[in-house]
Amino acid sequence: MKSRITIKDIARELSVSTSTVSKALKDSHEISESTKAKIKAFADFYHYKPNSLALKLRNQKTQVIGIIIPEIVHHFFSRVISGIEKVANQHGYNVMICVSNESYDKELLNIEMLANGSVDGLLISLSKETQKIKDFKHFDELIENNLPFVLFDRIEKTINCDKIIIDDEGGAYRATKYLIEKGCKKIALITTPAYVTVGESRKMGYIKAHQKHGINVAESLVIKIDKDDDDHDAIYALIKKLIFVKNPPDGIFAVNELYAALAMKVSKERGLRIPQDIEIIGFTDGIISEFSSPALTTVAQHGYTMGKHAAEMLINRIENKANGNFQTEVISTDLKFRESTLN
Amino acid sequence: MKSRITIKDIARELSVSTSTVSKALKDSHEISESTKAKIKAFADFYHYKPNSLALKLRNQKTQVIGIIIPEIVHHFFSRVISGIEKVANQHGYNVMICVSNESYDKELLNIEMLANGSVDGLLISLSKETQKIKDFKHFDELIENNLPFVLFDRIEKTINCDKIIIDDEGGAYRATKYLIEKGCKKIALITTPAYVTVGESRKMGYIKAHQKHGINVAESLVIKIDKDDDDHDAIYALIKKLIFVKNPPDGIFAVNELYAALAMKVSKERGLRIPQDIEIIGFTDGIISEFSSPALTTVAQHGYTMGKHAAEMLINRIENKANGNFQTEVISTDLKFRESTLN
DNA sequence: AGCAATTACGAAACCGATTTCGTGTTAAAA
DNA sequence: TTTTAACACGAAATCGGTTTCGTAATTGCT
């Protein structure tokens, strides 16, 4: 059960003090060349590596960034993480990832776990439950202890911190506008409950695009899915109610690719041709869209970029390179044309 | 720039020693009720939380599990992580995730980072490069320092540790056998280069199924994709060479869902009807298969289960509940029938 | 030769906790 | 009245490092 060798072991074996060992290993001028050589050789031989906990405690700096996300089996979030990881590593940071599972309690627990000295800063995307019950007191404590943190994607305006979001409203606006201008007369919206802010923003874009064209949005064309993303059957059933009607919509804008893909499935079963009878656009960073048939036109949201920028914002804060005021950065979207809309 | 309150602050403010504070907060019988009350009230008021680095250093126990995976934007691996996270949390552990990006150097770096006291144990899936160059010396050091670790999915037999794998060969065998028994005469295999062990095992299953039926596998029906998974176009081009020929295959077994989905795309473009003219089976834990059209029949590999079991194996090691010998657990697969094969 | 400067190292404080051991005070037992 | 035990707390060691400061021995300068 031998464990990793420590500086004390080296000191004892070579009959010098721990200070001498420490300095020798850092090539300090205070130590003679001969002693340094001896110590370095010994340390090398036994593969000495300083204990990182001890260093972190001493330096009051962990070089670790904590990430709290609602779920990890999620293409968008995993891209964000990938971007974070990239930038973090470039700056010598590691990442510690916690999953809130869309639960307020777990989010709170995670924050408490990570905020006790384990990390230098936090990157957080709010859980659905947190957005629903609107309780943000766990962030007050972060602010009190002035631990830097950045909210990304699922944010809350009233929290005083740096934020980074997708241009949800703009993306939805352009997608809807595109459908309107292609001649769609009945464009349905498949969205989330209102407490999911990104869904709400996208709905806003959908509405504004209609207003811009002087069209009144029929409430019957808007459905809110209050089901777990894993429960495809339940979502499917809700969408069916939208499409299996006398005069089905001739356009659909869905706030994520899952809804869009399921809408496409339902449409095909209803006998509608895509895109001739009904045009569909999703919102996503995903792969369902690419491989569904017909391939889905989507609002591409660039999660990798968001992750990179979020990490940069946070590291700037941690290293005090940021100016005083908190920023909110908006990542713009692209409309990616595929087969589910007419050329 | 006030920072988190420490036990020393409390001791100073209340004119007691740090030992008294520590004991009081742990409700020790050594401390009088009145003093305990006073200290607890003070600590509560200032939201005192012990510094976790100090605890970890003191206890020589981090309650953190390190995970090293080749990539994170990957449905299978994210499911594995999800399973790990679940079990780890149940046992009071957190997870720290590092990505090797399929690079040997980064894998080595990650291991060194995590093995210096940051974690109690490691869960590792080998990078492609590591499998290619077959250099496993970084694991020797883990063994020397006896830091528990478990290899999952992409493993190496010669490393002396616990391992957990998918029944790649068995899954491939049953999938291929199914195609043969459905009457396919020319079943192509789309696989990875040989150094990717999971690809090789699946190839073995494919071959054995043929042998079982006394069929010789034509080398021309086996293609190895040596392209980055992100480079869909390049993969597409390789698959095209397989299918755009005079007598195309009437069955395809692909070692992952990306290859299967792309093969389906190519087949459709070649004018082949799926599943009437060509039947396709993929190997996966993913979502492309579900939403592609026709939906793909696949060998389901249960990443979530693998993650849970891997975490359990590791925690048993960490907490010395495992018996002495190293185990290799095999997670079995299911053939999930969808539209890309005849009923 | 006498004094200052340099060299080479060790002692001790520190990071933030826990825990063992020691001790002064008080109350109960002899 | 003396002994003893219980009580309540503090000093110090510990985890594994880094860093400041102090100092003995040597060297350099006048």
XYZ file of C-alpha atoms (C1' of nucleotides) in Angstrom:
746
model
C 0.000 0.000 0.000
C 2.824 2.377 -0.723
C 1.620 5.788 -1.667
C 3.002 8.583 -3.737
C 6.333 9.995 -2.576
C 6.305 13.391 -0.818
C 8.773 16.155 -0.326
C 9.283 14.983 3.219
C 10.351 11.572 2.047
C 12.950 13.112 -0.193
C 14.155 15.406 2.576
C 14.509 12.536 4.997
C 16.322 10.266 2.579
C 18.795 12.935 1.540
C 19.187 14.449 5.006
C 18.177 17.936 4.000
C 15.213 20.069 4.979
C 11.932 20.193 3.105
C 12.590 23.817 2.259
C 15.777 22.832 0.518
C 13.999 20.166 -1.483
C 11.229 22.519 -2.477
C 13.659 25.184 -3.575
C 15.912 22.746 -5.366
C 13.033 21.398 -7.399
C 12.117 24.927 -8.428
C 15.725 25.512 -9.417
C 16.169 28.252 -6.854
C 19.500 30.127 -6.887
C 19.618 29.699 -3.140
C 20.617 26.080 -3.516
C 24.003 24.903 -4.720
C 24.233 23.153 -8.026
C 25.451 19.938 -6.486
C 22.606 19.738 -3.996
C 20.086 20.574 -6.683
C 21.435 17.833 -8.914
C 21.248 15.296 -6.126
C 17.697 16.207 -5.186
C 16.448 16.364 -8.746
C 17.913 13.011 -9.575
C 16.288 11.453 -6.555
C 12.937 13.064 -7.285
C 13.062 11.999 -10.896
C 13.915 8.473 -10.008
C 10.922 8.138 -7.739
C 8.624 10.043 -10.105
C 7.970 12.725 -7.573
C 4.951 14.904 -8.355
C 3.772 17.582 -5.967
C 0.428 16.887 -4.353
C -1.993 19.155 -6.097
C -4.306 19.520 -3.129
C -1.476 20.899 -1.047
C -0.606 23.337 -3.793
C -4.167 24.452 -4.237
C -4.582 25.019 -0.541
C -1.368 26.921 -0.294
C -1.915 29.022 -3.386
C -5.589 29.594 -2.738
C -6.015 28.834 -6.406
C -7.289 25.592 -7.842
C -6.983 26.138 -11.588
C -10.305 24.393 -11.829
C -13.493 25.698 -13.396
C -16.773 24.210 -12.266
C -19.555 23.624 -14.768
C -23.144 23.044 -13.752
C -25.473 21.953 -16.528
C -29.023 20.628 -16.499
C -28.142 17.444 -18.348
C -25.195 15.948 -20.087
C -26.828 13.643 -22.602
C -27.649 16.622 -24.728
C -25.939 17.565 -27.916
C -26.021 21.297 -27.355
C -24.667 21.175 -23.822
C -21.970 18.723 -24.717
C -20.811 21.085 -27.440
C -20.762 23.923 -24.959
C -18.685 21.817 -22.590
C -16.358 20.994 -25.418
C -15.785 24.690 -26.079
C -15.292 25.402 -22.401
C -12.811 22.584 -22.075
C -10.819 23.836 -25.018
C -10.373 27.367 -23.726
C -9.959 26.287 -20.124
C -7.111 23.974 -21.025
C -5.440 26.649 -23.083
C -5.354 28.793 -19.972
C -4.164 25.977 -17.735
C -7.490 25.211 -16.132
C -9.275 21.918 -15.663
C -13.001 21.499 -15.549
C -15.227 19.805 -13.058
C -18.672 18.993 -14.373
C -21.802 18.585 -12.295
C -25.260 17.797 -13.565
C -28.333 19.299 -11.957
C -30.706 16.971 -13.771
C -33.087 19.900 -14.129
C -33.552 19.868 -10.370
C -33.355 22.932 -8.160
C -32.130 20.979 -5.150
C -29.360 19.328 -7.072
C -28.321 22.639 -8.597
C -28.087 24.165 -5.138
C -26.155 21.191 -3.819
C -23.762 21.325 -6.736
C -23.105 24.991 -6.227
C -22.433 24.459 -2.555
C -20.114 21.566 -3.301
C -18.105 23.499 -5.808
C -18.093 26.856 -4.073
C -16.263 25.619 -0.995
C -12.845 26.152 -2.400
C -12.900 23.427 -5.021
C -13.011 25.793 -7.976
C -11.840 29.237 -8.972
C -15.038 30.032 -10.813
C -18.316 28.623 -12.037
C -20.115 28.303 -15.359
C -23.802 27.661 -14.850
C -26.867 26.977 -16.941
C -30.034 27.018 -14.871
C -32.178 23.964 -14.325
C -35.775 24.057 -15.505
C -36.995 23.773 -11.960
C -34.968 26.777 -10.881
C -36.439 28.779 -13.711
C -39.862 27.572 -12.756
C -39.796 28.382 -9.049
C -37.688 31.482 -9.596
C -35.575 31.031 -6.507
C -32.099 32.394 -7.025
C -30.854 32.856 -3.495
C -28.025 30.370 -3.976
C -26.460 32.898 -6.296
C -26.493 35.606 -3.643
C -24.055 33.552 -1.670
C -21.726 33.203 -4.618
C -21.793 36.960 -4.986
C -21.231 37.488 -1.253
C -18.178 35.268 -1.324
C -17.249 36.893 -4.569
C -16.636 33.714 -6.438
C -16.692 34.597 -10.133
C -19.406 32.929 -12.175
C -20.954 33.224 -15.610
C -24.457 32.151 -16.557
C -24.879 30.653 -19.997
C -27.840 29.811 -22.205
C -30.441 29.348 -19.471
C -29.916 32.580 -17.623
C -31.816 34.868 -15.275
C -31.654 38.570 -15.962
C -31.977 39.646 -12.350
C -28.833 37.856 -11.223
C -25.934 40.258 -11.133
C -23.182 38.562 -13.131
C -21.719 38.011 -16.567
C -24.041 36.211 -18.931
C -23.908 34.699 -22.351
C -26.887 33.683 -24.421
C -27.905 32.587 -27.856
C -29.818 35.150 -29.881
C -32.946 33.110 -29.358
C -35.406 35.789 -30.282
C -33.491 36.862 -33.367
C -33.059 33.307 -34.587
C -36.716 32.532 -34.110
C -37.661 35.805 -35.736
C -35.675 35.088 -38.859
C -36.881 31.506 -39.097
C -40.505 32.550 -38.771
C -40.062 35.462 -41.124
C -38.598 33.078 -43.643
C -41.637 30.819 -43.443
C -44.026 33.761 -43.714
C -42.256 35.116 -46.721
C -42.246 31.689 -48.337
C -45.999 31.936 -48.201
C -46.966 29.895 -45.176
C -50.351 31.008 -43.893
C -50.694 28.900 -40.771
C -47.397 28.610 -38.960
C -47.581 26.606 -35.763
C -45.201 27.067 -32.864
C -44.131 24.108 -30.766
C -42.501 25.436 -27.647
C -41.737 24.785 -23.990
C -43.588 26.065 -20.940
C -43.066 29.782 -20.395
C -40.667 29.400 -17.488
C -38.008 28.019 -19.803
C -36.548 31.338 -20.828
C -35.000 30.222 -24.073
C -38.348 28.803 -25.188
C -40.041 32.041 -24.240
C -37.535 34.134 -26.161
C -38.002 32.015 -29.222
C -41.731 32.365 -28.899
C -41.234 36.113 -28.764
C -39.316 35.984 -32.038
C -42.088 33.951 -33.577
C -44.679 36.475 -32.485
C -42.702 39.524 -33.534
C -42.152 38.107 -36.995
C -45.896 37.738 -37.339
C -46.545 41.229 -36.024
C -44.036 42.647 -38.438
C -46.176 41.229 -41.224
C -49.363 42.371 -39.588
C -50.499 38.840 -38.849
C -52.370 37.867 -35.748
C -51.092 34.710 -34.110
C -53.862 32.226 -33.488
C -53.542 30.776 -30.002
C -54.565 27.375 -31.325
C -51.364 27.257 -33.361
C -49.145 27.529 -30.318
C -48.584 24.433 -28.207
C -46.441 24.130 -25.125
C -44.837 20.792 -24.371
C -44.615 20.144 -20.669
C -43.096 16.694 -20.938
C -39.708 15.262 -20.239
C -37.465 15.298 -23.290
C -36.924 11.568 -22.951
C -40.608 10.834 -23.190
C -40.903 10.902 -26.947
C -44.265 9.182 -26.929
C -45.894 11.832 -24.760
C -44.491 14.632 -26.867
C -45.561 12.799 -29.965
C -49.103 12.584 -28.653
C -49.281 16.310 -27.990
C -47.997 17.185 -31.420
C -50.477 14.815 -32.977
C -53.298 16.920 -31.586
C -51.854 19.896 -33.417
C -51.524 18.236 -36.787
C -54.275 15.632 -37.004
C -56.965 18.250 -37.588
C -59.060 19.351 -40.546
C -56.899 22.171 -41.761
C -53.439 21.402 -40.473
C -50.715 24.054 -40.316
C -48.657 24.627 -43.443
C -45.573 25.611 -41.470
C -44.040 24.685 -38.152
C -41.407 26.382 -36.094
C -40.224 24.213 -33.220
C -37.993 25.506 -30.435
C -35.729 22.467 -30.514
C -34.835 19.718 -32.886
C -36.600 16.989 -31.001
C -39.942 18.722 -31.353
C -39.181 19.460 -34.980
C -38.250 15.871 -35.736
C -41.328 14.532 -34.005
C -43.482 17.081 -35.812
C -42.027 15.855 -39.037
C -42.851 12.288 -38.143
C -46.416 13.202 -37.262
C -46.798 15.251 -40.438
C -45.701 12.378 -42.598
C -48.205 10.119 -40.881
C -50.901 12.696 -41.486
C -50.059 12.322 -45.153
C -48.527 15.752 -45.496
C -45.623 16.145 -47.858
C -42.590 17.973 -46.530
C -41.858 20.640 -47.628
C -44.620 20.904 -50.253
C -47.580 20.732 -47.876
C -45.854 21.766 -44.686
C -42.492 23.400 -44.041
C -40.661 22.749 -40.820
C -37.839 24.555 -39.044
C -36.188 23.507 -35.807
C -33.834 25.225 -33.382
C -30.742 23.354 -32.552
C -27.130 22.453 -32.553
C -27.869 18.815 -33.062
C -27.496 15.834 -35.289
C -31.064 14.640 -35.516
C -31.684 17.409 -38.020
C -28.926 16.328 -40.300
C -29.972 12.703 -40.496
C -33.723 12.958 -40.407
C -35.466 12.566 -43.680
C -36.052 15.039 -45.119
C -33.180 16.754 -43.371
C -34.389 19.578 -41.166
C -33.836 23.244 -41.797
C -32.713 24.674 -38.462
C -31.569 27.697 -36.571
C -27.970 26.727 -35.803
C -26.933 27.927 -32.375
C -23.179 27.383 -32.162
C -22.798 25.820 -28.741
C -19.081 25.330 -29.140
C -18.603 29.046 -29.643
C -20.762 29.794 -26.653
C -18.640 27.500 -24.522
C -15.412 29.109 -25.643
C -16.660 32.603 -24.973
C -18.165 31.671 -21.642
C -14.863 30.223 -20.497
C -13.038 33.311 -21.658
C -15.391 35.602 -19.791
C -14.986 33.587 -16.630
C -11.225 33.351 -16.815
C -11.010 37.077 -17.364
C -12.997 37.576 -14.198
C -10.918 35.086 -12.261
C -7.716 36.722 -13.364
C -9.124 40.204 -12.902
C -8.706 41.118 -16.496
C -12.354 42.008 -16.892
C -13.442 45.560 -16.418
C -15.813 46.261 -13.584
C -19.190 46.004 -15.246
C -20.930 42.749 -15.924
C -21.522 41.960 -19.572
C -24.157 40.009 -21.422
C -22.852 38.547 -24.629
C -25.193 37.393 -27.351
C -24.137 34.661 -29.755
C -25.836 35.068 -33.079
C -27.468 32.234 -34.959
C -27.556 31.080 -38.551
C -30.439 29.726 -40.492
C -29.194 26.460 -41.911
C -31.226 25.434 -44.914
C -31.918 21.780 -45.519
C -34.713 19.822 -47.099
C -37.625 20.525 -44.802
C -38.212 23.946 -46.298
C -38.642 24.874 -49.945
C -35.379 26.067 -51.456
C -12.732 41.483 -1.771
C -13.940 39.659 1.314
C -13.540 35.966 1.030
C -15.263 33.000 2.559
C -15.176 32.876 6.367
C -12.842 30.342 7.972
C -12.710 28.572 11.270
C -9.991 30.946 12.345
C -12.202 33.941 11.807
C -14.845 32.412 14.001
C -12.303 31.539 16.665
C -10.895 35.045 16.692
C -14.275 36.749 16.830
C -15.544 34.576 19.653
C -12.239 34.452 21.519
C -11.966 30.700 21.507
C -9.492 28.353 19.867
C -9.900 26.815 16.455
C -10.087 23.391 18.031
C -13.078 24.491 20.046
C -14.807 25.822 16.970
C -14.125 22.668 15.018
C -15.428 20.483 17.803
C -18.431 22.659 18.454
C -19.476 22.496 14.828
C -19.256 18.729 14.954
C -21.364 18.745 18.086
C -18.616 17.220 20.178
C -19.463 16.332 23.780
C -16.251 18.000 24.823
C -17.781 21.402 24.322
C -20.417 22.943 26.587
C -23.871 23.471 25.228
C -23.670 27.213 25.653
C -20.412 27.513 23.753
C -21.684 25.231 21.031
C -24.812 27.304 20.638
C -22.827 30.494 20.416
C -20.429 29.107 17.831
C -23.107 27.470 15.737
C -25.171 30.613 15.665
C -22.197 32.635 14.562
C -21.210 30.096 11.912
C -24.746 29.895 10.608
C -25.074 33.626 10.422
C -21.980 33.954 8.296
C -22.797 30.866 6.224
C -19.671 29.112 7.306
C -18.732 26.143 5.104
C -15.514 24.222 5.654
C -12.944 24.629 2.923
C -13.077 21.430 0.974
C -9.439 21.557 -0.100
C -8.341 21.616 3.502
C -10.592 18.687 4.259
C -9.373 16.702 1.310
C -5.770 17.303 2.248
C -6.399 16.414 5.831
C -8.448 13.333 5.110
C -6.299 12.177 2.213
C -9.603 11.549 0.479
C -11.144 13.742 -2.161
C -14.479 12.088 -2.808
C -13.841 12.848 -6.441
C -13.743 10.404 -9.328
C -11.816 11.383 -12.429
C -13.151 10.476 -15.855
C -11.034 10.525 -18.971
C -12.898 10.091 -22.228
C -11.831 10.487 -25.847
C -14.552 13.006 -26.643
C -17.565 14.491 -24.997
C -19.727 15.392 -27.959
C -20.665 11.789 -28.326
C -23.940 10.272 -27.416
C -22.575 7.012 -26.120
C -19.936 8.573 -23.896
C -22.320 11.148 -22.538
C -24.658 8.365 -21.530
C -21.806 6.584 -19.834
C -20.933 9.756 -17.960
C -24.533 10.127 -16.976
C -24.506 6.655 -15.447
C -21.222 7.306 -13.681
C -22.516 10.565 -12.281
C -25.618 8.914 -10.957
C -23.823 6.212 -9.021
C -20.986 8.466 -7.942
C -23.409 10.943 -6.412
C -25.281 8.205 -4.642
C -22.025 7.283 -2.947
C -21.103 10.865 -2.146
C -18.584 11.327 -4.921
C -18.230 14.087 -7.460
C -16.814 13.661 -10.914
C -14.117 15.508 -12.732
C -14.176 15.053 -16.470
C -11.241 15.400 -18.797
C -11.258 14.923 -22.539
C -8.319 13.370 -24.325
C -9.576 14.366 -27.754
C -8.347 11.015 -29.033
C -4.803 12.178 -28.348
C -2.194 10.128 -26.517
C -0.399 13.184 -25.168
C -3.532 14.705 -23.786
C -4.539 11.404 -22.220
C -1.179 11.185 -20.510
C -1.393 14.792 -19.351
C -4.896 14.262 -18.011
C -3.845 11.213 -16.070
C -0.922 13.052 -14.545
C -3.122 15.999 -13.641
C -5.692 13.853 -11.932
C -3.372 11.353 -10.316
C -1.580 13.905 -8.158
C -4.018 13.741 -5.329
C -6.973 15.360 -7.074
C -9.040 12.215 -7.265
C -9.600 8.985 -5.381
C -9.863 6.933 -8.535
C -10.040 7.074 -12.297
C -12.417 5.862 -14.997
C -10.719 5.777 -18.363
C -11.606 5.025 -21.954
C -8.540 4.938 -24.178
C -7.934 7.430 -26.948
C -7.630 6.141 -30.492
C -4.043 7.292 -30.627
C -3.164 5.342 -27.505
C -4.700 2.251 -29.016
C -2.820 2.894 -32.206
C 0.654 3.381 -30.784
C 0.080 0.831 -28.028
C 1.978 2.738 -25.381
C 0.503 2.120 -21.961
C 3.305 3.134 -19.658
C 1.251 5.908 -18.071
C -0.841 3.193 -16.513
C 2.158 1.581 -14.865
C 2.566 4.644 -12.761
C -1.054 4.536 -11.650
C -0.504 0.951 -10.595
C 2.739 1.814 -8.804
C 1.044 4.536 -6.813
C -1.850 2.193 -6.406
C -4.490 4.625 -7.461
C -7.578 2.581 -8.317
C -8.773 2.819 -11.899
C -11.201 1.080 -14.207
C -10.990 0.953 -17.989
C -14.263 1.096 -19.860
C -15.325 0.483 -23.450
C -12.000 1.196 -25.134
C -9.793 -1.039 -23.057
C -6.461 -2.774 -23.326
C -6.299 -6.364 -22.169
C -2.688 -6.243 -21.041
C -3.261 -3.513 -18.481
C -3.713 -5.028 -15.054
C -6.926 -3.519 -13.730
C -10.710 -3.799 -13.607
C -12.357 -3.437 -16.981
C -15.826 -3.159 -18.368
C -16.796 -3.576 -21.970
C -19.757 -3.916 -24.242
C -20.291 -7.357 -25.722
C -19.124 -6.008 -29.041
C -18.434 -9.318 -30.651
C -21.674 -10.889 -29.497
C -23.746 -7.910 -30.608
C -22.121 -7.872 -34.011
C -22.499 -11.614 -34.275
C -26.217 -11.535 -33.634
C -26.780 -8.596 -35.948
C -24.890 -10.263 -38.768
C -26.520 -13.602 -38.119
C -29.886 -11.912 -38.300
C -29.070 -10.452 -41.706
C -27.770 -13.769 -42.985
C -30.836 -15.612 -41.820
C -33.056 -12.983 -43.414
C -31.469 -14.014 -46.677
C -28.850 -11.377 -47.301
C -26.174 -12.742 -49.600
C -23.701 -9.872 -49.692
C -23.379 -8.268 -46.311
C -20.893 -5.439 -46.182
C -19.078 -4.366 -43.046
C -18.260 -0.733 -42.424
C -15.768 -0.561 -39.610
C -12.900 1.403 -38.086
C -9.179 0.798 -38.440
C -8.029 -2.313 -36.609
C -6.410 -0.483 -33.722
C -9.805 0.626 -32.457
C -10.503 -2.413 -30.353
C -14.257 -2.096 -30.283
C -14.333 -1.916 -34.065
C -12.118 -4.962 -34.276
C -14.297 -6.962 -31.898
C -17.368 -6.083 -33.897
C -15.602 -7.159 -37.041
C -14.821 -10.448 -35.347
C -18.507 -10.952 -34.606
C -19.320 -10.212 -38.214
C -16.797 -12.758 -39.407
C -17.794 -15.454 -36.948
C -21.434 -15.163 -37.933
C -20.421 -15.779 -41.513
C -18.200 -18.693 -40.577
C -21.001 -20.227 -38.570
C -23.016 -20.294 -41.772
C -20.105 -21.546 -43.802
C -19.820 -18.312 -45.748
C -16.540 -16.822 -46.831
C -16.267 -13.103 -46.225
C -15.221 -11.251 -49.348
C -12.551 -8.705 -48.493
C -14.124 -6.251 -50.908
C -17.182 -6.090 -48.671
C -15.220 -4.845 -45.690
C -14.228 -1.191 -45.573
C -12.328 0.578 -42.849
C -13.017 4.245 -42.255
C -9.915 6.098 -41.202
C -11.503 9.532 -41.024
C -12.473 11.845 -38.240
C -16.055 11.302 -37.107
C -16.794 14.968 -37.740
C -15.795 14.730 -41.348
C -19.054 13.374 -42.693
C -18.155 14.202 -46.262
C -15.008 12.127 -46.235
C -16.791 9.167 -44.691
C -19.591 9.600 -47.156
C -17.127 9.426 -50.026
C -15.610 6.187 -48.769
C -18.977 4.549 -48.344
C -19.988 5.655 -51.793
C -17.203 3.533 -53.240
C -18.705 0.540 -51.513
C -22.246 1.037 -52.747
C -21.996 2.739 -56.109
C -20.918 -0.457 -57.846
C -22.535 -2.889 -60.234
C -23.808 -5.393 -57.723
C -24.117 -3.485 -54.493
C -24.405 -5.275 -51.142
C -27.856 -6.357 -50.013
C -27.008 -5.943 -46.369
C -24.807 -3.659 -44.309
C -23.546 -3.966 -40.805
C -21.904 -0.748 -39.589
C -19.943 -0.536 -36.352
C -21.547 2.747 -35.336
C -24.658 4.700 -36.113
C -22.917 7.426 -38.039
C -21.581 4.975 -40.586
C -24.964 3.264 -40.730
C -26.819 6.531 -41.276
C -24.412 7.632 -43.962
C -24.634 4.223 -45.598
C -28.374 4.615 -45.657
C -28.070 8.004 -47.277
C -25.745 6.658 -49.929
C -27.968 3.653 -50.540
C -30.987 5.829 -51.115
C -29.035 7.897 -53.572
C -27.974 4.735 -55.357
C -31.679 4.083 -55.781
C -31.770 1.148 -53.403
C -34.903 0.675 -51.346
C -34.406 0.089 -47.642
C -35.070 -2.547 -46.437
C -36.341 -4.257 -49.595
C -33.125 -3.986 -51.598
C -30.670 -3.516 -48.803
C -30.972 -4.049 -45.075
C -28.904 -1.991 -42.690
C -27.966 -2.431 -39.047
C -25.903 -0.039 -36.965
C -24.207 -0.304 -33.582
C -25.044 2.394 -31.156
C -26.618 4.010 -28.213
C -27.655 7.037 -30.197
C -30.461 9.130 -31.502
C -29.604 9.334 -35.163
C -30.962 5.845 -35.546
C -34.308 6.707 -34.086
C -34.930 9.730 -36.274
C -33.374 8.692 -39.523
C -35.754 7.584 -42.164
C -36.260 4.704 -42.318
C -35.374 4.361 -38.653
C -32.294 2.222 -38.173
C -32.220 -1.217 -36.655
C -29.311 -1.188 -34.226
C -27.362 -3.100 -31.667
C -28.236 -1.143 -28.526
C -25.261 -0.908 -26.210
C -26.586 0.523 -22.954
C -23.994 3.152 -22.139
C -25.872 4.308 -19.082
C -25.658 0.839 -17.574
C -21.998 0.647 -18.405
C -21.392 3.952 -16.622
C -23.244 2.830 -13.524
C -21.386 -0.450 -13.303
C -18.033 1.158 -13.984
C -18.586 3.628 -11.162
C -19.613 0.818 -8.850
C -16.531 -1.206 -9.669
C -14.305 1.775 -9.032
C -15.944 2.786 -5.788
C -15.680 -0.768 -4.533
C -11.973 -0.636 -5.231
C -11.589 2.759 -3.597
C -13.400 1.626 -0.517
C -11.669 -1.753 -0.515
C -14.851 -3.657 -0.906
C -13.610 -5.434 -3.996
C -11.966 -8.788 -3.672
C -8.382 -9.010 -4.743
C -8.660 -10.113 -8.335
C -9.346 -7.758 -11.161
C -12.576 -8.352 -13.033
C -13.692 -7.766 -16.578
C -17.394 -7.189 -16.825
C -19.228 -7.551 -20.101
C -22.407 -5.589 -20.731
C -24.665 -7.426 -23.111
C -26.394 -5.805 -26.055
C -29.863 -5.925 -27.540
C -30.840 -5.979 -31.146
C -33.329 -3.161 -31.502
C -35.517 -3.654 -34.524
C -36.627 -0.662 -36.510
C -37.443 -0.011 -40.135
C -34.128 -0.551 -41.846
C -34.480 -4.318 -41.697
C -37.382 -6.462 -42.851
C -39.623 -7.388 -39.969
C 43.281 42.194 9.578
C 38.651 43.695 9.891
C 34.101 44.276 8.071
C 30.607 43.598 4.585
C 28.550 40.758 1.304
C 27.414 36.495 -0.509
C 26.358 31.599 -0.395
C 23.725 27.650 1.121
C 20.836 26.039 3.907
C 17.269 25.319 7.911
C 13.534 26.837 11.071
C 9.155 28.257 11.187
C 4.940 30.295 9.530
C 1.222 29.513 6.514
C -2.932 27.627 3.713
C -7.733 25.585 6.601
C -9.199 22.273 8.510
C -9.138 17.791 12.298
C -7.649 15.347 16.232
C -4.769 13.829 19.982
C -3.168 15.041 24.148
C -2.563 17.955 28.033
C -4.367 20.912 31.731
C -6.867 24.025 34.834
C -11.236 24.186 37.183
C -14.956 22.329 39.496
C -17.762 18.871 41.569
C -18.318 14.386 43.578
C -16.498 10.692 46.374
C -13.685 8.905 50.209
C -9.958 17.557 53.867
C -7.969 15.165 50.300
C -8.362 12.432 46.182
C -10.462 11.701 41.906
C -13.175 12.097 38.162
C -15.648 14.838 34.866
C -15.852 18.837 32.238
C -14.445 22.380 28.980
C -11.213 24.016 26.522
C -6.412 25.063 24.260
C -1.784 23.777 22.356
C 0.280 21.410 18.981
C 0.775 17.977 15.404
C -0.787 16.732 10.925
C -1.984 16.685 5.793
C 2.017 18.374 1.719
C 3.533 21.753 0.050
C 5.776 27.196 -0.398
C 8.015 31.122 1.267
C 9.958 34.423 4.401
C 13.397 35.139 7.406
C 17.419 34.054 10.095
C 22.171 32.504 10.310
C 26.696 30.073 9.996
C 30.349 29.817 6.917
C 32.846 31.494 3.289
C 34.405 35.089 0.184
C 35.584 39.843 -1.197
C 37.132 44.360 -0.384
C 39.854 47.970 1.702
